[in-house]
């Protein structure tokens, strides 16, 4: 039986991440970066595509219990067996040079025989490496990749079925630590780490980081877990934050809605900055802002909706036919063709982010205002064009209302910046005129007076959950009858058993794709925000608590949720979902404090 998405936990070193299943198997790990080829790809295939299971020899199912150590990304997985109890602790310590995966087995009671089965398969499960012994290590090499496995104390290993196996027994207080280290095959073996020191240091570092959180409300543990997840999805060398640690986890099981999310989306920028700043993580917010500035540098016409973790622009999409897909959901895609789409909303999101950073007092850079002016002038020339919208639809271009609202945001933030700092150069009157013109057009062409709601695009009947952001970005006040009508209409028409779909996927008329998808979690958080803004805080709090309760046993959320089947869908863990959780929790808590 194939694992469910919620069966997985995340560990990582802020440059890449691994997914560990309830049965003790590491089924996904890309090395050395989030977007590198996977050496464990069982998540999207089968055992022969690479995995590392470490569990009691006779265990055939999931563990007895598991949990992160408080305020850390260190995972403890425990089994109670007829012979006794045992714990496996998994972590990826922050690297000095090479990435390490550390797995420490500790006997708790009785004497338990453990079995380790390691099948390394480089290049997304397609390449079987040569394996040899060297200085107490098992060394796997294929092309550019090399991985070294060692244990402390050393245990006997043998090769069988193109895998490396070990069996050993532990009693109370006894430990066996494994370290798997990757490095480029042309380089010498990296320096060895002490696995027990790495564990102690990781726990200390994560707890020190978590202690900086300024939020101390009723959802503190939930918020901190989401912030730790966002930190784990950060590519530390550049400050970029990937949308998820995975590719091709299905939005529609068995269908084709499988995308690669191991990149950095500009659409996340404002919400990410806001969440980090509000929670007290100024350094991380500044690092993300600086990544954003580097990524978007260049001609404004070339602004992309997403970039690689270091700001790479070319993310060509292709398929991996040798992988069957999660639960048979093919194709498995690498790269993302949507990188070439025109999405006008990203200009608004970039300018809103830089305005937020300025107001928060992040250190300025001489070129930031010049960049903002350049982007806005480009937008002034092109805002009347149709686009693909923030959901990256692969149907025809439309005049999406959310895109136009974010054009208004871009102009509004530029106007407000000049009003607050008149010494800055800029066309204040012209930008005010642009702001007013966009506002008039959206209210005329994007609003349906008969239904008292804004629509997904000009002249359409469909709705879009992104319309819930209209009061949040300040386009209209929360008590405007058109806002109230939109909130009610979106809630009614996009309802999915009390949660929200992002838009209607009926017959693929909007996005050009077959099949459907689950309730989109960040949209459901947006609904909670909109309910709160429109005075229905009790309903907002109830919805938030339901959404927080959809996280798996270790507090992680994917992109979507199927409320009928009761399972998570889409790439995992999803930064957008956790950003939504943090933002809503902080908004509700601020209201409680004010009250």
Coordinates of C-alpha atoms in Angstrom, one line a residue:
X1 CA 0.0 0.0 0.0
X2 CA 1.5 3.3 -1.1
X3 CA 2.0 5.9 1.7
X4 CA -0.2 8.9 1.9
X5 CA 1.4 12.4 1.7
X6 CA 0.6 13.0 5.4
X7 CA 2.7 9.9 6.3
X8 CA 5.8 12.0 5.8
X9 CA 7.9 14.2 8.0
X10 CA 10.5 16.7 6.9
X11 CA 14.2 17.1 7.9
X12 CA 16.6 19.4 6.3
X13 CA 19.7 21.6 6.5
X14 CA 18.4 24.8 4.9
X15 CA 19.9 23.8 1.5
X16 CA 17.9 20.7 0.8
X17 CA 15.4 18.5 2.6
X18 CA 14.4 14.8 3.0
X19 CA 11.1 13.2 3.6
X20 CA 10.9 10.4 6.2
X21 CA 7.9 8.0 6.2
X22 CA 6.2 6.5 9.2
X23 CA 7.8 3.2 8.4
X24 CA 11.3 4.6 8.9
X25 CA 12.1 5.0 5.3
X26 CA 13.7 8.1 3.8
X27 CA 11.9 8.2 0.5
X28 CA 12.9 11.6 -1.0
X29 CA 16.2 13.5 -0.9
X30 CA 17.7 15.8 -3.5
X31 CA 21.5 16.5 -3.2
X32 CA 23.1 18.9 -2.9
X33 CA 20.2 21.4 -3.4
X34 CA 16.4 21.4 -3.2
X35 CA 16.3 21.3 -7.0
X36 CA 19.1 18.8 -7.6
X37 CA 18.5 15.3 -8.8
X38 CA 17.1 12.9 -6.1
X39 CA 19.2 10.1 -4.7
X40 CA 16.1 8.7 -3.0
X41 CA 13.0 8.8 -5.2
X42 CA 10.8 6.1 -3.8
X43 CA 8.3 8.8 -3.1
X44 CA 7.5 9.0 -6.8
X45 CA 8.2 5.4 -7.8
X46 CA 9.1 2.3 -5.9
X47 CA 11.9 0.9 -3.7
X48 CA 14.2 0.4 -6.7
X49 CA 14.2 4.2 -7.3
X50 CA 16.0 4.7 -4.0
X51 CA 15.2 4.8 -0.3
X52 CA 16.8 4.1 3.1
X53 CA 14.7 2.2 5.6
X54 CA 15.9 1.9 9.2
X55 CA 13.5 0.1 11.4
X56 CA 13.1 -3.1 13.6
X57 CA 13.8 -6.1 11.5
X58 CA 10.4 -7.6 11.9
X59 CA 8.4 -4.4 11.5
X60 CA 6.1 -4.4 8.5
X61 CA 4.0 -1.3 9.1
X62 CA 4.3 2.2 10.5
X63 CA 6.0 3.2 13.7
X64 CA 4.3 3.3 17.1
X65 CA 4.7 7.1 17.5
X66 CA 6.9 9.9 16.2
X67 CA 7.4 13.6 17.0
X68 CA 9.8 16.4 16.5
X69 CA 11.8 17.4 19.5
X70 CA 10.2 20.6 20.8
X71 CA 11.0 23.6 18.7
X72 CA 13.4 21.8 16.4
X73 CA 13.5 19.9 13.1
X74 CA 15.0 16.8 14.8
X75 CA 12.6 13.9 14.3
X76 CA 12.2 11.0 16.8
X77 CA 10.5 7.8 15.5
X78 CA 9.8 5.0 18.0
X79 CA 8.6 1.4 17.7
X80 CA 7.3 -0.8 20.5
X81 CA 7.9 -4.4 19.5
X82 CA 7.5 -7.8 21.4
X83 CA 11.2 -7.7 22.0
X84 CA 11.4 -4.1 23.3
X85 CA 11.3 -0.5 22.3
X86 CA 13.7 1.5 20.1
X87 CA 14.0 5.0 18.8
X88 CA 15.5 6.4 15.5
X89 CA 16.5 10.0 15.5
X90 CA 16.8 11.7 12.1
X91 CA 18.3 15.0 11.3
X92 CA 20.3 16.9 8.7
X93 CA 22.8 19.2 10.5
X94 CA 23.5 22.6 9.0
X95 CA 26.4 21.9 6.8
X96 CA 29.9 23.5 6.8
X97 CA 30.6 22.0 3.3
X98 CA 29.0 18.7 2.5
X99 CA 25.4 17.7 3.3
X100 CA 25.0 14.9 5.9
X101 CA 22.0 12.7 6.8
X102 CA 22.3 11.5 10.3
X103 CA 20.3 8.6 11.7
X104 CA 20.8 7.5 15.3
X105 CA 19.3 4.3 16.7
X106 CA 18.9 4.1 20.5
X107 CA 17.6 1.2 22.5
X108 CA 14.9 2.1 25.0
X109 CA 13.9 -1.3 26.5
X110 CA 14.5 -5.0 25.9
X111 CA 16.8 -5.9 23.0
X112 CA 15.6 -5.0 19.5
X113 CA 17.2 -6.2 16.2
X114 CA 17.3 -3.4 13.6
X115 CA 17.6 -3.7 9.9
X116 CA 19.0 -1.0 7.6
X117 CA 18.3 -1.2 3.8
X118 CA 20.0 1.5 1.8
X119 CA 19.4 1.8 -2.0
X120 CA 21.1 4.8 -3.5
X121 CA 19.8 5.7 -6.9
X122 CA 21.2 9.0 -8.3
X123 CA 19.5 11.2 -11.0
X124 CA 15.9 10.7 -9.7
X125 CA 16.2 6.9 -9.2
X126 CA 17.6 6.1 -12.6
X127 CA 21.3 5.5 -11.9
X128 CA 22.6 2.6 -9.8
X129 CA 26.0 3.5 -8.4
X130 CA 29.1 1.4 -8.0
X131 CA 29.6 0.6 -4.3
X132 CA 33.0 -0.2 -2.7
X133 CA 34.5 -0.3 0.8
X134 CA 37.0 2.3 1.9
X135 CA 38.3 3.0 5.4
X136 CA 35.3 1.6 7.2
X137 CA 32.9 3.3 4.7
X138 CA 30.6 2.1 2.0
X139 CA 31.3 4.4 -0.9
X140 CA 28.8 4.8 -3.8
X141 CA 29.9 6.6 -7.0
X142 CA 28.1 7.3 -10.3
X143 CA 29.0 10.2 -12.6
X144 CA 29.2 13.5 -10.7
X145 CA 27.7 12.0 -7.4
X146 CA 29.4 10.3 -4.5
X147 CA 28.0 9.2 -1.2
X148 CA 29.8 7.8 1.9
X149 CA 28.1 5.7 4.5
X150 CA 29.6 4.9 7.9
X151 CA 28.3 3.8 11.3
X152 CA 29.5 4.5 14.9
X153 CA 30.2 1.9 16.3
X154 CA 30.9 0.1 13.0
X155 CA 28.3 -2.6 12.1
X156 CA 28.6 -5.3 9.5
X157 CA 27.2 -4.4 6.1
X158 CA 26.7 -6.4 3.0
X159 CA 25.6 -5.9 -0.5
X160 CA 22.5 -7.6 -1.9
X161 CA 19.9 -6.8 -4.6
X162 CA 21.8 -3.6 -5.5
X163 CA 21.5 -2.3 -2.0
X164 CA 23.6 -2.0 1.2
X165 CA 22.2 -3.9 4.2
X166 CA 23.0 -4.2 7.9
X167 CA 21.5 -5.9 10.9
X168 CA 22.4 -5.2 14.6
X169 CA 20.8 -5.4 18.0
X170 CA 20.5 -2.6 20.6
X171 CA 19.6 -2.7 24.3
X172 CA 18.7 0.1 26.7
X173 CA 21.0 3.1 26.3
X174 CA 22.9 1.5 23.4
X175 CA 23.2 3.6 20.3
X176 CA 24.3 3.0 16.7
X177 CA 24.7 6.2 14.6
X178 CA 24.8 6.2 10.8
X179 CA 26.0 9.1 8.7
X180 CA 25.4 9.4 4.9
X181 CA 27.5 12.2 3.3
X182 CA 27.3 13.4 -0.3
X183 CA 29.9 15.2 -2.2
X184 CA 31.0 15.7 -5.9
X185 CA 32.7 12.5 -7.0
X186 CA 35.8 14.3 -8.3
X187 CA 36.5 15.8 -4.8
X188 CA 38.1 14.1 -1.8
X189 CA 36.0 12.8 1.0
X190 CA 34.8 15.7 3.2
X191 CA 35.7 15.9 6.9
X192 CA 33.8 13.5 9.1
X193 CA 31.3 14.9 11.6
X194 CA 30.5 13.5 15.1
X195 CA 26.8 12.4 14.8
X196 CA 26.1 12.9 18.5
X197 CA 27.7 16.3 18.6
X198 CA 25.7 17.2 15.5
X199 CA 22.5 16.1 17.2
X200 CA 23.2 18.2 20.3
X201 CA 24.2 21.3 18.2
X202 CA 21.1 21.0 16.0
X203 CA 18.8 20.9 18.9
X204 CA 20.5 23.9 20.5
X205 CA 20.5 25.9 17.2
X206 CA 16.8 25.2 16.4
X207 CA 15.6 26.1 19.9
X208 CA 17.6 29.3 19.9
X209 CA 16.1 30.2 16.6
X210 CA 12.5 29.3 17.7
X211 CA 13.0 31.4 20.9
X212 CA 13.1 34.6 18.7
X213 CA 9.5 34.2 17.8
X214 CA 7.5 37.2 19.1
X215 CA 4.2 35.4 18.9
X216 CA 3.0 34.2 22.3
X217 CA -0.7 33.6 21.6
X218 CA -2.9 30.5 22.0
X219 CA -1.5 28.8 18.8
X220 CA 2.1 29.3 19.7
X221 CA 3.2 25.7 19.1
X222 CA 1.4 25.6 15.7
X223 CA 2.9 28.9 14.6
X224 CA 6.4 27.9 15.6
X225 CA 6.1 24.6 13.8
X226 CA 5.1 26.5 10.6
X227 CA 7.9 29.0 11.0
X228 CA 10.4 26.2 11.5
X229 CA 9.0 24.6 8.3
X230 CA 9.5 27.9 6.4
X231 CA 13.0 28.1 7.8
X232 CA 13.7 24.6 6.6
X233 CA 12.4 25.5 3.1
X234 CA 14.9 28.4 2.9
X235 CA 18.0 28.1 0.8
X236 CA 20.4 29.6 3.3
X237 CA 23.2 30.7 1.0
X238 CA 20.9 33.1 -0.9
X239 CA 17.8 33.6 1.3
X240 CA 15.4 32.2 -1.3
X241 CA 12.4 30.2 0.0
X242 CA 11.2 27.3 -2.2
X243 CA 7.4 26.7 -2.5
X244 CA 7.8 23.1 -1.4
X245 CA 10.4 20.4 -1.0
X246 CA 8.9 18.1 -3.6
X247 CA 7.9 17.8 -7.2
X248 CA 4.9 16.1 -8.8
X249 CA 2.9 15.2 -5.7
X250 CA -0.6 15.1 -7.2
X251 CA -3.3 17.6 -6.8
X252 CA -5.6 15.0 -8.4
X253 CA -4.5 11.5 -7.5
X254 CA -4.1 9.5 -10.7
X255 CA -4.3 12.7 -12.8
X256 CA -1.9 15.0 -14.6
X257 CA -1.9 18.0 -12.2
X258 CA 1.6 17.2 -11.0
X259 CA 4.1 20.1 -10.9
X260 CA 7.6 20.9 -9.7
X261 CA 7.5 23.3 -6.7
X262 CA 11.2 23.3 -5.7
X263 CA 11.6 26.9 -6.8
X264 CA 11.0 30.4 -5.5
X265 CA 7.7 32.2 -6.5
X266 CA 7.4 36.0 -6.4
X267 CA 3.7 35.6 -5.6
X268 CA 4.7 34.4 -2.1
X269 CA 6.9 37.5 -1.4
X270 CA 4.6 39.9 0.3
X271 CA 3.0 37.2 2.5
X272 CA 6.4 35.8 3.4
X273 CA 7.9 39.1 4.3
X274 CA 4.9 40.0 6.4
X275 CA 4.8 36.8 8.3
X276 CA 8.6 36.8 9.0
X277 CA 8.6 40.5 10.1
X278 CA 5.5 40.1 12.3
X279 CA 6.9 37.0 14.0
X280 CA 10.2 38.7 14.8
X281 CA 12.5 37.2 12.1
X282 CA 14.0 40.4 10.7
X283 CA 17.2 38.8 9.4
X284 CA 15.3 36.2 7.5
X285 CA 13.0 38.8 6.1
X286 CA 16.0 40.9 4.9
X287 CA 17.6 37.8 3.3
X288 CA 14.4 37.1 1.4
X289 CA 14.1 40.8 0.4
X290 CA 17.7 40.7 -0.9
X291 CA 17.1 37.5 -2.8
X292 CA 14.1 39.1 -4.4
X293 CA 16.1 42.2 -5.4
X294 CA 18.8 40.0 -7.1
X295 CA 16.3 37.7 -8.8
X296 CA 14.2 40.5 -10.4
X297 CA 17.2 42.6 -11.6
X298 CA 17.1 43.1 -15.3
X299 CA 14.7 44.4 -17.9
X300 CA 11.2 44.8 -16.4
X301 CA 9.7 43.0 -19.4
X302 CA 11.8 39.9 -18.3
X303 CA 10.3 39.7 -14.8
X304 CA 9.5 36.1 -14.1
X305 CA 6.9 34.6 -11.7
X306 CA 9.5 32.2 -10.3
X307 CA 13.2 31.7 -10.1
X308 CA 15.7 29.1 -8.9
X309 CA 17.0 29.1 -5.4
X310 CA 19.9 31.3 -6.4
X311 CA 17.9 33.4 -8.8
X312 CA 18.3 31.2 -11.9
X313 CA 15.9 32.0 -14.7
X314 CA 15.9 28.9 -16.9
X315 CA 13.7 26.2 -15.4
X316 CA 12.9 24.0 -18.4
X317 CA 10.2 21.4 -17.9
X318 CA 10.6 17.8 -18.8
X319 CA 9.2 14.4 -17.7
X320 CA 10.8 11.4 -16.1
X321 CA 9.2 8.3 -17.7
X322 CA 10.9 5.8 -15.5
X323 CA 9.0 7.0 -12.4
X324 CA 5.4 5.8 -12.1
X325 CA 4.4 8.8 -9.9
X326 CA 3.0 9.1 -6.4
X327 CA 0.2 6.5 -6.2
X328 CA 0.4 6.2 -10.0
X329 CA 0.0 9.9 -10.7
X330 CA 2.0 10.6 -13.9
X331 CA 3.8 12.3 -15.4
X332 CA 6.6 13.2 -13.0
X333 CA 7.8 16.6 -14.0
X334 CA 11.1 18.3 -13.4
X335 CA 11.3 22.1 -14.0
X336 CA 8.2 24.3 -14.5
X337 CA 7.0 25.6 -17.8
X338 CA 4.9 28.2 -16.1
X339 CA 8.2 30.2 -15.6
X340 CA 7.5 31.8 -19.0
X341 CA 4.0 33.0 -18.3
X342 CA 2.9 36.6 -18.1
X343 CA 1.4 37.3 -14.7
X344 CA 0.9 41.0 -14.1
X345 CA 0.2 40.5 -10.4
X346 CA 3.8 39.7 -9.6
X347 CA 4.7 43.4 -10.3
X348 CA 2.3 44.4 -7.6
X349 CA 3.6 41.7 -5.2
X350 CA 7.2 42.9 -5.7
X351 CA 6.4 46.6 -5.2
X352 CA 4.2 45.7 -2.2
X353 CA 7.1 43.7 -0.7
X354 CA 9.6 46.5 -1.1
X355 CA 7.1 49.0 0.3
X356 CA 6.6 46.7 3.3
X357 CA 10.3 46.3 3.8
X358 CA 10.8 50.1 3.7
X359 CA 8.1 50.6 6.3
X360 CA 9.6 47.9 8.5
X361 CA 12.9 49.7 8.5
X362 CA 14.9 47.1 6.6
X363 CA 18.2 48.6 5.5
X364 CA 17.7 50.4 2.2
X365 CA 19.8 50.0 -1.0
X366 CA 20.5 52.8 -3.4
X367 CA 19.0 51.0 -6.4
X368 CA 15.7 49.8 -4.8
X369 CA 13.6 52.9 -5.5
X370 CA 15.0 53.1 -9.0
X371 CA 14.0 49.5 -9.6
X372 CA 10.5 50.2 -8.2
X373 CA 10.1 53.2 -10.6
X374 CA 11.2 51.1 -13.6
X375 CA 8.8 48.3 -12.8
X376 CA 5.9 50.7 -12.3
X377 CA 6.6 52.5 -15.6
X378 CA 6.6 49.2 -17.4
X379 CA 3.4 48.3 -15.7
X380 CA 1.8 51.6 -16.7
X381 CA 2.4 50.7 -20.4
X382 CA 1.3 47.0 -20.2
X383 CA -1.4 46.7 -17.5
X384 CA -4.3 46.5 -20.0
X385 CA -3.0 43.3 -21.4
X386 CA -4.5 39.9 -20.5
X387 CA -2.4 37.4 -18.6
X388 CA -2.4 33.9 -17.1
X389 CA -3.2 35.0 -13.5
X390 CA -1.6 34.0 -10.2
X391 CA -2.8 30.4 -10.5
X392 CA -0.7 29.8 -13.6
X393 CA -3.6 28.5 -15.7
X394 CA -2.6 26.8 -18.9
X395 CA -5.7 27.9 -20.7
X396 CA -6.1 31.2 -22.6
X397 CA -5.0 34.5 -21.3
X398 CA -7.7 36.6 -19.6
X399 CA -8.1 39.9 -17.8
X400 CA -7.9 38.4 -14.3
X401 CA -9.4 40.7 -11.7
X402 CA -6.7 39.8 -9.1
X403 CA -4.0 40.7 -11.6
X404 CA -5.6 44.1 -12.1
X405 CA -6.1 44.6 -8.3
X406 CA -2.3 44.0 -7.9
X407 CA -1.6 46.5 -10.6
X408 CA -3.6 49.0 -8.4
X409 CA -1.5 47.8 -5.4
X410 CA 1.7 48.6 -7.3
X411 CA 0.6 52.1 -8.1
X412 CA -0.8 52.7 -4.7
X413 CA 2.4 51.7 -2.9
X414 CA 4.5 53.9 -5.1
X415 CA 2.1 56.9 -4.5
X416 CA 2.2 56.3 -0.7
X417 CA 6.0 56.0 -0.8
X418 CA 6.3 59.4 -2.5
X419 CA 3.7 60.9 -0.1
X420 CA 5.7 59.7 2.9
X421 CA 9.1 60.8 1.3
X422 CA 8.6 63.7 -1.1
X423 CA 12.3 64.0 -1.7
X424 CA 12.3 60.8 -3.8
X425 CA 12.0 61.3 -7.6
X426 CA 8.8 60.0 -9.3
X427 CA 5.7 60.9 -11.2
X428 CA 3.3 61.3 -8.3
X429 CA 0.4 62.8 -10.3
X430 CA 0.8 60.3 -13.1
X431 CA 0.9 57.4 -10.7
X432 CA -2.2 58.7 -8.8
X433 CA -4.0 58.8 -12.2
X434 CA -2.9 55.3 -13.0
X435 CA -4.1 54.1 -9.6
X436 CA -7.5 55.7 -10.1
X437 CA -7.9 54.4 -13.6
X438 CA -7.2 50.8 -12.7
X439 CA -9.6 51.1 -9.7
X440 CA -12.4 52.4 -12.0
X441 CA -11.9 49.7 -14.6
X442 CA -11.9 46.9 -12.1
X443 CA -15.0 48.1 -10.4
X444 CA -16.7 48.5 -13.8
X445 CA -15.6 45.4 -15.6
X446 CA -14.6 43.0 -12.8
X447 CA -17.8 43.4 -10.7
X448 CA -21.1 41.7 -11.3
X449 CA -23.8 44.0 -9.7
X450 CA -26.5 41.4 -10.2
X451 CA -24.7 38.9 -8.0
X452 CA -23.0 41.6 -5.8
X453 CA -19.6 40.0 -6.3
X454 CA -16.3 40.6 -8.1
X455 CA -15.5 37.8 -10.6
X456 CA -12.4 35.9 -11.6
X457 CA -12.0 37.8 -14.9
X458 CA -13.7 40.5 -16.8
X459 CA -17.1 39.3 -18.1
X460 CA -16.8 35.9 -16.6
X461 CA -19.2 34.1 -14.3
X462 CA -16.5 32.2 -12.4
X463 CA -15.2 33.2 -9.0
X464 CA -11.7 33.1 -7.6
X465 CA -10.5 32.8 -4.0
X466 CA -7.9 35.4 -4.7
X467 CA -10.8 38.0 -4.7
X468 CA -10.7 37.6 -0.9
X469 CA -7.5 39.6 -0.9
X470 CA -9.3 42.8 -2.1
X471 CA -9.8 44.2 1.5
X472 CA -6.5 42.8 2.7
X473 CA -4.5 44.8 0.1
X474 CA -6.6 47.9 0.7
X475 CA -8.3 48.0 -2.7
X476 CA -11.7 48.5 -0.9
X477 CA -12.5 48.7 2.8
X478 CA -13.7 45.5 4.5
X479 CA -17.1 47.0 5.2
X480 CA -17.8 47.9 1.5
X481 CA -21.0 46.1 0.4
X482 CA -19.1 44.8 -2.7
X483 CA -16.5 43.2 -0.4
X484 CA -19.1 41.6 1.8
X485 CA -20.9 40.3 -1.2
X486 CA -17.7 38.9 -2.7
X487 CA -16.8 37.1 0.5
X488 CA -20.2 35.5 0.7
X489 CA -20.3 34.5 -2.9
X490 CA -16.8 33.0 -2.9
X491 CA -17.6 31.2 0.3
X492 CA -20.8 29.7 -1.2
X493 CA -19.6 28.9 -4.8
X494 CA -16.1 27.6 -4.1
X495 CA -17.1 25.7 -1.0
X496 CA -15.6 22.2 -0.6
X497 CA -17.1 20.8 2.6
X498 CA -16.4 24.0 4.5
X499 CA -13.0 24.7 2.9
X500 CA -12.3 26.5 -0.4
X501 CA -11.2 25.6 -3.8
X502 CA -9.1 28.3 -5.5
X503 CA -11.4 28.4 -8.6
X504 CA -13.8 26.2 -10.4
X505 CA -12.0 23.4 -12.4
X506 CA -15.2 22.2 -14.1
X507 CA -14.5 20.9 -17.6
X508 CA -11.1 22.6 -17.6
X509 CA -12.6 25.8 -18.9
X510 CA -10.3 28.1 -17.0
X511 CA -7.0 26.2 -16.6
X512 CA -7.1 24.0 -19.7
X513 CA -6.4 20.8 -17.8
X514 CA -8.5 17.7 -17.2
X515 CA -9.5 16.5 -13.7
X516 CA -10.1 18.5 -10.5
X517 CA -8.2 19.3 -7.4
X518 CA -8.7 19.5 -3.7
X519 CA -9.5 22.4 -1.4
X520 CA -6.6 24.9 -1.6
X521 CA -5.4 25.5 2.0
X522 CA -4.0 29.0 1.7
X523 CA -7.3 30.1 0.1
X524 CA -9.1 28.7 3.2
X525 CA -6.8 30.8 5.4
X526 CA -7.6 33.8 3.2
X527 CA -11.3 33.1 3.9
X528 CA -10.5 33.1 7.6
X529 CA -8.7 36.5 7.2
X530 CA -11.6 37.9 5.2
X531 CA -14.1 36.7 7.8
X532 CA -12.1 38.4 10.5
X533 CA -11.7 41.6 8.6
X534 CA -15.5 41.8 7.9
X535 CA -16.3 41.4 11.6
X536 CA -17.0 37.6 11.8
X537 CA -14.0 36.8 14.0
X538 CA -15.8 33.9 15.8
X539 CA -16.3 32.2 12.4
X540 CA -12.7 33.0 11.4
X541 CA -11.3 31.5 14.6
X542 CA -13.4 28.3 14.1
X543 CA -12.2 28.0 10.5
X544 CA -8.6 28.6 11.5
X545 CA -8.7 25.9 14.2
X546 CA -10.2 23.4 11.7
X547 CA -7.4 24.3 9.2
X548 CA -4.7 23.9 11.8
X549 CA -6.2 20.6 12.7
X550 CA -5.6 19.3 9.1
X551 CA -1.9 19.3 9.6
X552 CA -0.4 15.8 10.0
X553 CA 0.8 14.3 13.3
X554 CA 4.0 16.4 13.1
X555 CA 2.3 19.7 12.1
X556 CA 2.9 19.8 8.4
X557 CA 0.6 20.9 5.6
X558 CA 0.6 20.2 1.9
X559 CA -0.8 22.5 -0.8
X560 CA -4.4 21.1 -0.8
X561 CA -6.7 18.8 1.1
X562 CA -9.4 16.4 0.1
X563 CA -12.1 16.7 2.8
X564 CA -14.1 13.7 1.5
X565 CA -11.2 11.2 1.5
X566 CA -9.6 13.0 4.5
X567 CA -6.1 13.3 2.9
X568 CA -3.6 15.9 1.9
X569 CA -2.9 16.6 -1.7
X570 CA -0.2 18.4 -3.7
X571 CA 3.4 19.2 -3.0
X572 CA 4.6 18.9 0.6
X573 CA 5.2 20.6 2.9
X574 CA 3.9 23.7 1.2
X575 CA 5.3 27.1 2.1
X576 CA 2.2 29.0 1.0
X577 CA 0.0 26.9 3.4
X578 CA 2.3 27.6 6.3
X579 CA 2.6 31.3 5.5
X580 CA -1.2 31.4 5.5
X581 CA -1.4 29.7 8.9
X582 CA 1.1 32.1 10.5
X583 CA -0.5 35.2 9.0
X584 CA -4.0 34.2 10.2
X585 CA -2.8 33.2 13.6
X586 CA -1.0 36.6 14.0
X587 CA -4.1 38.5 12.8
X588 CA -6.4 36.7 15.2
X589 CA -4.0 37.2 18.1
X590 CA -3.6 40.9 17.4
X591 CA -7.4 41.2 17.5
X592 CA -7.5 39.4 20.9
X593 CA -4.7 41.6 22.3
X594 CA -6.5 44.7 21.1
X595 CA -9.7 43.6 22.6

